[in-house]
Amino acid sequence: MERIGVVGGGLMGSGIAEVCARAGCDVLVVESDAPAAEAARARIEKSVRRAAERGKILHPDDVLAQVRVGTDLDELADRELVIEAIVENEDAKVDLFAKLDKIVAPDAILASNTSSIPIMKLAVVTQRPQQILGIHFFNPVPVLKLVELVPSLMTSEETTTRSRAFVEQQLGKQAILCQDRAGFVVNALLIPFILSAIRMMESGFATPEDIDHGLVLGAAHPQGPLALADLIGLDTVKAVAESLYEEFKEPLYAPPPLLLRMVSAGLLGRKTGRGFYTYD
């Protein structure tokens, strides 16, 4: 697959666009408006230039030439694969997939980068459920090798096979297959761990620094759970936790009150400059 569309140019969408362009694909990123499109373009260029400075990319201008950024979904009509990477909101994603189904060629694959929403809920609003699946990248996309492939009950084996070949052979990532259930593999394990750390802090049992140092120095984690939550974005942690709780109704998946209050206050972690820690 050579013509790739990405809807949403935030941290995840811009990272997906970058790795596709680095693999030689013709990439079109579609954003909601002109300011968002300009921010996405700047985000991609900054990341590519930084990678070139570190010797990861030899010809950054060639990579950037592979990427276009626009605001019109209709321009995605000729794409072979479109990856949705918008806000982690079920209604917004369902609405987008219904629109994309009418725009993109009938034989194209539509994929979601969702970290928690069941793929079947997106597939049933289209006329091509056999060509819908989850392709879930991890942040930062240019660095982390893992991709979760999430076929629904309706996804064809051909779609899964083509998507796996794209992820592994073209992008050079490592794919794992996951059942279509909230959280898939990684977040179903990771989010309860993060929520447990938040509850420990909330109860006054330990400080954020001591919790994170304990896991880094005592369990050889590269990053503590609260610093990781700040990197993911506390709004995303909350959204994934709510999806898990809605599906399984287990208390360990329920977002703690502190997390809810921080999201309401706009303290979302690195992207807002403050979460469990403060950032420049």
Coordinates of C-alpha atoms in Angstrom, one line a residue:
M1 CA 0.0 0.0 0.0
E2 CA 1.5 3.3 -1.1
R3 CA -1.2 5.9 -0.8
I4 CA -1.9 6.4 2.9
G5 CA -4.4 8.8 4.5
V6 CA -4.2 9.9 8.1
V7 CA -7.1 11.7 9.7
G8 CA -5.9 13.8 12.7
G9 CA -2.5 15.4 12.9
G10 CA -1.9 15.5 16.7
L11 CA 0.9 13.7 18.4
M12 CA -0.2 10.3 17.2
G13 CA -1.4 11.3 13.7
S14 CA 1.7 13.2 12.9
G15 CA 3.9 10.4 14.1
I16 CA 2.0 7.9 12.0
A17 CA 2.3 10.2 9.0
E18 CA 6.0 10.5 9.6
V19 CA 6.7 6.8 9.8
C20 CA 4.7 6.2 6.6
A21 CA 6.6 9.0 4.8
R22 CA 9.9 7.6 6.0
A23 CA 8.8 4.3 4.4
G24 CA 8.3 6.0 1.1
C25 CA 4.5 6.2 1.1
D26 CA 2.6 9.1 -0.4
V27 CA 0.9 10.5 2.8
L28 CA -2.1 12.8 3.1
V29 CA -3.0 14.2 6.5
V30 CA -6.4 15.7 7.0
E31 CA -7.1 18.0 9.9
S32 CA -10.3 19.8 11.1
D33 CA -9.3 23.3 10.1
A34 CA -6.4 25.4 8.8
P35 CA -4.7 26.3 12.1
A36 CA -4.7 22.6 13.1
A37 CA -3.4 21.6 9.7
E38 CA -0.5 24.1 10.0
A39 CA 0.3 22.8 13.5
A40 CA 0.4 19.3 12.2
R41 CA 2.7 20.3 9.3
A42 CA 5.0 22.0 11.8
R43 CA 4.9 19.0 14.2
I44 CA 5.9 16.6 11.4
E45 CA 8.7 18.9 10.1
K46 CA 10.2 19.4 13.6
S47 CA 10.2 15.7 14.2
V48 CA 11.8 14.8 10.9
R49 CA 14.5 17.5 11.3
R50 CA 15.3 16.3 14.8
A51 CA 15.6 12.7 13.5
A52 CA 17.9 13.9 10.7
E53 CA 20.1 15.7 13.3
R54 CA 20.4 12.4 15.2
G55 CA 21.4 10.5 12.0
K56 CA 18.1 8.6 11.8
I57 CA 17.1 10.1 8.5
L58 CA 19.6 10.9 5.7
H59 CA 17.4 13.0 3.4
P60 CA 14.8 14.9 5.5
D61 CA 13.6 17.0 2.6
D62 CA 12.7 13.9 0.7
V63 CA 10.7 12.6 3.6
L64 CA 8.8 15.8 4.0
A65 CA 8.1 15.9 0.3
Q66 CA 6.1 12.7 0.8
V67 CA 3.6 14.4 3.1
R68 CA 0.7 16.8 2.3
V69 CA -1.6 18.3 4.9
G70 CA -5.1 19.5 4.2
T71 CA -8.6 20.0 5.6
D72 CA -10.8 18.3 3.1
L73 CA -11.8 14.7 3.7
D74 CA -12.8 14.3 0.1
E75 CA -9.2 14.4 -0.9
L76 CA -8.8 10.9 0.7
A77 CA -10.8 9.3 -2.1
D78 CA -7.8 7.7 -3.8
R79 CA -6.1 6.4 -0.6
E80 CA -5.5 2.6 -0.3
L81 CA -5.4 2.8 3.5
V82 CA -6.8 5.5 5.8
I83 CA -5.8 5.5 9.5
E84 CA -8.0 7.5 11.9
A85 CA -6.1 9.2 14.7
I86 CA -8.6 11.8 16.1
V87 CA -9.7 12.4 19.7
E88 CA -10.4 9.2 21.7
N89 CA -14.2 9.8 21.6
E90 CA -16.5 7.0 20.4
D91 CA -19.2 9.3 18.9
A92 CA -16.6 11.3 17.0
K93 CA -14.9 8.2 15.6
V94 CA -18.3 6.6 14.6
D95 CA -19.3 9.8 12.8
L96 CA -15.9 9.9 11.0
F97 CA -16.0 6.3 9.8
A98 CA -19.5 6.8 8.4
K99 CA -18.2 9.7 6.4
L100 CA -15.0 8.0 5.2
D101 CA -17.0 5.0 4.0
K102 CA -18.8 7.2 1.5
I103 CA -15.6 8.9 0.4
V104 CA -12.8 6.3 0.2
A105 CA -12.6 3.8 -2.6
P106 CA -14.7 0.6 -1.9
D107 CA -11.6 -1.7 -1.9
A108 CA -9.6 0.5 0.6
I109 CA -9.0 -0.4 4.2
L110 CA -10.2 1.9 7.0
A111 CA -8.3 1.6 10.2
S112 CA -8.5 3.2 13.7
N113 CA -5.6 4.1 16.0
T114 CA -8.0 3.9 18.9
S115 CA -6.4 2.6 22.1
S116 CA -9.7 1.3 23.7
I117 CA -12.9 1.6 21.6
P118 CA -14.1 -1.7 20.2
I119 CA -13.5 -1.9 16.5
M120 CA -16.9 -3.5 15.8
K121 CA -18.6 -0.2 16.9
L122 CA -16.8 1.5 14.0
A123 CA -17.2 -1.3 11.5
V124 CA -21.0 -1.5 11.7
V125 CA -21.6 2.1 10.5
T126 CA -19.9 1.3 7.2
Q127 CA -20.7 -0.8 4.2
R128 CA -17.3 -2.6 4.4
P129 CA -17.0 -4.1 7.9
Q130 CA -14.7 -6.8 6.4
Q131 CA -12.2 -4.0 5.6
I132 CA -12.2 -2.3 9.1
L133 CA -9.7 -3.0 11.8
G134 CA -7.6 -1.4 14.5
I135 CA -4.0 -0.4 13.8
H136 CA -2.9 0.9 17.1
F137 CA 0.5 2.6 17.3
F138 CA 2.3 3.7 20.4
N139 CA 3.7 7.1 21.4
P140 CA 6.2 8.3 20.2
V141 CA 5.3 6.5 17.0
P142 CA 8.7 7.0 15.2
V143 CA 10.5 5.4 18.2
L144 CA 8.3 2.6 19.5
K145 CA 8.3 -0.6 17.5
L146 CA 5.0 -2.1 18.6
V147 CA 1.7 -2.0 16.7
E148 CA -1.4 -3.8 17.8
L149 CA -3.5 -5.2 15.0
V150 CA -7.2 -5.5 16.1
P151 CA -9.5 -7.3 13.7
S152 CA -13.2 -7.4 14.6
L153 CA -15.5 -10.4 14.2
M154 CA -16.2 -9.1 10.7
T155 CA -12.7 -8.3 9.5
S156 CA -11.6 -10.5 6.7
E157 CA -8.4 -12.5 6.8
E158 CA -7.2 -10.7 3.7
T159 CA -7.5 -7.3 5.4
T160 CA -5.6 -8.5 8.5
T161 CA -2.8 -10.1 6.3
R162 CA -2.4 -7.0 4.1
S163 CA -2.3 -4.7 7.2
R164 CA 0.2 -6.9 8.9
A165 CA 2.4 -6.8 5.8
F166 CA 2.1 -3.1 5.7
V167 CA 3.1 -2.7 9.4
E168 CA 6.0 -5.1 9.4
Q169 CA 7.4 -5.2 5.9
Q170 CA 6.8 -1.5 4.9
L171 CA 7.0 0.3 8.2
G172 CA 9.5 -2.0 9.9
K173 CA 7.3 -2.3 13.1
Q174 CA 6.5 -5.4 15.1
A175 CA 2.8 -6.4 15.1
I176 CA 0.8 -8.4 17.6
L177 CA -2.7 -9.6 17.1
C178 CA -5.3 -8.7 19.6
Q179 CA -9.0 -9.6 20.2
D180 CA -11.5 -6.8 19.7
R181 CA -12.1 -6.0 23.3
A182 CA -11.6 -2.7 25.1
G183 CA -8.0 -2.0 25.9
F184 CA -6.7 -4.7 23.5
V185 CA -3.5 -6.2 25.0
V186 CA -1.2 -3.4 26.2
N187 CA -3.8 -1.0 27.7
A188 CA -5.8 -3.8 29.3
L189 CA -2.6 -4.4 31.4
L190 CA -1.2 -0.9 31.5
I191 CA -4.2 1.2 32.5
P192 CA -5.0 -0.7 35.7
F193 CA -1.4 -0.4 36.7
I194 CA -1.4 3.4 36.2
L195 CA -4.7 3.8 38.0
S196 CA -3.3 1.9 40.9
A197 CA -0.4 4.3 41.1
I198 CA -2.8 7.2 41.0
R199 CA -4.9 5.7 43.9
M200 CA -1.7 5.2 45.9
M201 CA -0.7 8.8 45.5
E202 CA -4.3 10.0 46.1
S203 CA -4.4 8.2 49.4
G204 CA -1.2 9.8 50.6
F205 CA 0.6 6.4 50.7
A206 CA 3.5 7.8 48.7
T207 CA 4.6 10.8 46.6
P208 CA 4.6 10.8 42.8
E209 CA 8.4 10.9 42.9
D210 CA 8.7 7.9 45.3
I211 CA 6.2 5.8 43.3
D212 CA 8.0 6.4 40.0
H213 CA 11.5 6.0 41.5
G214 CA 10.3 2.7 43.1
L215 CA 9.2 1.3 39.7
V216 CA 12.3 2.6 37.8
L217 CA 14.9 1.6 40.3
G218 CA 13.2 -1.4 41.8
A219 CA 11.5 -3.0 38.9
A220 CA 13.7 -1.8 36.0
H221 CA 10.9 0.1 34.3
P222 CA 12.2 2.8 31.9
Q223 CA 9.7 5.3 33.3
G224 CA 7.4 5.4 36.3
P225 CA 3.6 5.0 36.0
L226 CA 2.8 8.6 36.8
A227 CA 5.4 10.1 34.5
L228 CA 4.1 7.7 31.8
A229 CA 0.5 8.9 32.4
D230 CA 1.7 12.5 31.9
L231 CA 3.3 11.4 28.6
I232 CA 0.2 9.5 27.4
G233 CA -2.1 12.4 28.4
L234 CA -4.4 12.2 31.4
D235 CA -7.4 12.8 29.2
T236 CA -6.4 9.7 27.2
V237 CA -5.8 7.7 30.3
K238 CA -9.3 8.7 31.6
A239 CA -10.9 7.8 28.2
V240 CA -9.3 4.4 28.1
A241 CA -10.2 3.7 31.7
E242 CA -13.8 4.6 31.1
S243 CA -14.0 2.3 28.0
L244 CA -12.5 -0.6 30.0
Y245 CA -14.9 0.0 32.9
E246 CA -17.9 0.3 30.5
E247 CA -17.1 -3.1 29.0
F248 CA -16.0 -5.1 32.0
K249 CA -17.5 -3.3 35.0
E250 CA -14.5 -4.2 37.2
P251 CA -13.6 -1.6 39.9
L252 CA -9.9 -1.7 39.0
Y253 CA -10.8 0.0 35.6
A254 CA -12.7 2.9 37.2
P255 CA -10.9 6.2 36.9
P256 CA -10.0 7.5 40.4
P257 CA -11.5 10.9 41.5
L258 CA -8.1 12.6 41.4
L259 CA -7.7 11.7 37.7
L260 CA -11.2 13.0 36.9
R261 CA -10.5 16.3 38.7
M262 CA -7.2 16.8 37.0
V263 CA -8.7 16.3 33.5
S264 CA -11.6 18.7 34.4
A265 CA -8.9 21.3 35.4
G266 CA -7.1 20.8 32.1
L267 CA -4.0 19.3 33.8
L268 CA -3.4 16.8 31.2
G269 CA 0.4 16.1 31.5
R270 CA 3.2 17.0 29.1
K271 CA 1.0 18.5 26.4
T272 CA -0.4 21.2 28.8
G273 CA 2.8 21.7 30.8
R274 CA 1.4 20.2 34.0
G275 CA 0.0 16.9 35.2
F276 CA 1.5 14.8 38.1
Y277 CA 4.7 16.8 37.3
T278 CA 5.4 20.3 35.9
Y279 CA 7.1 20.7 32.5
D280 CA 8.6 23.6 30.6

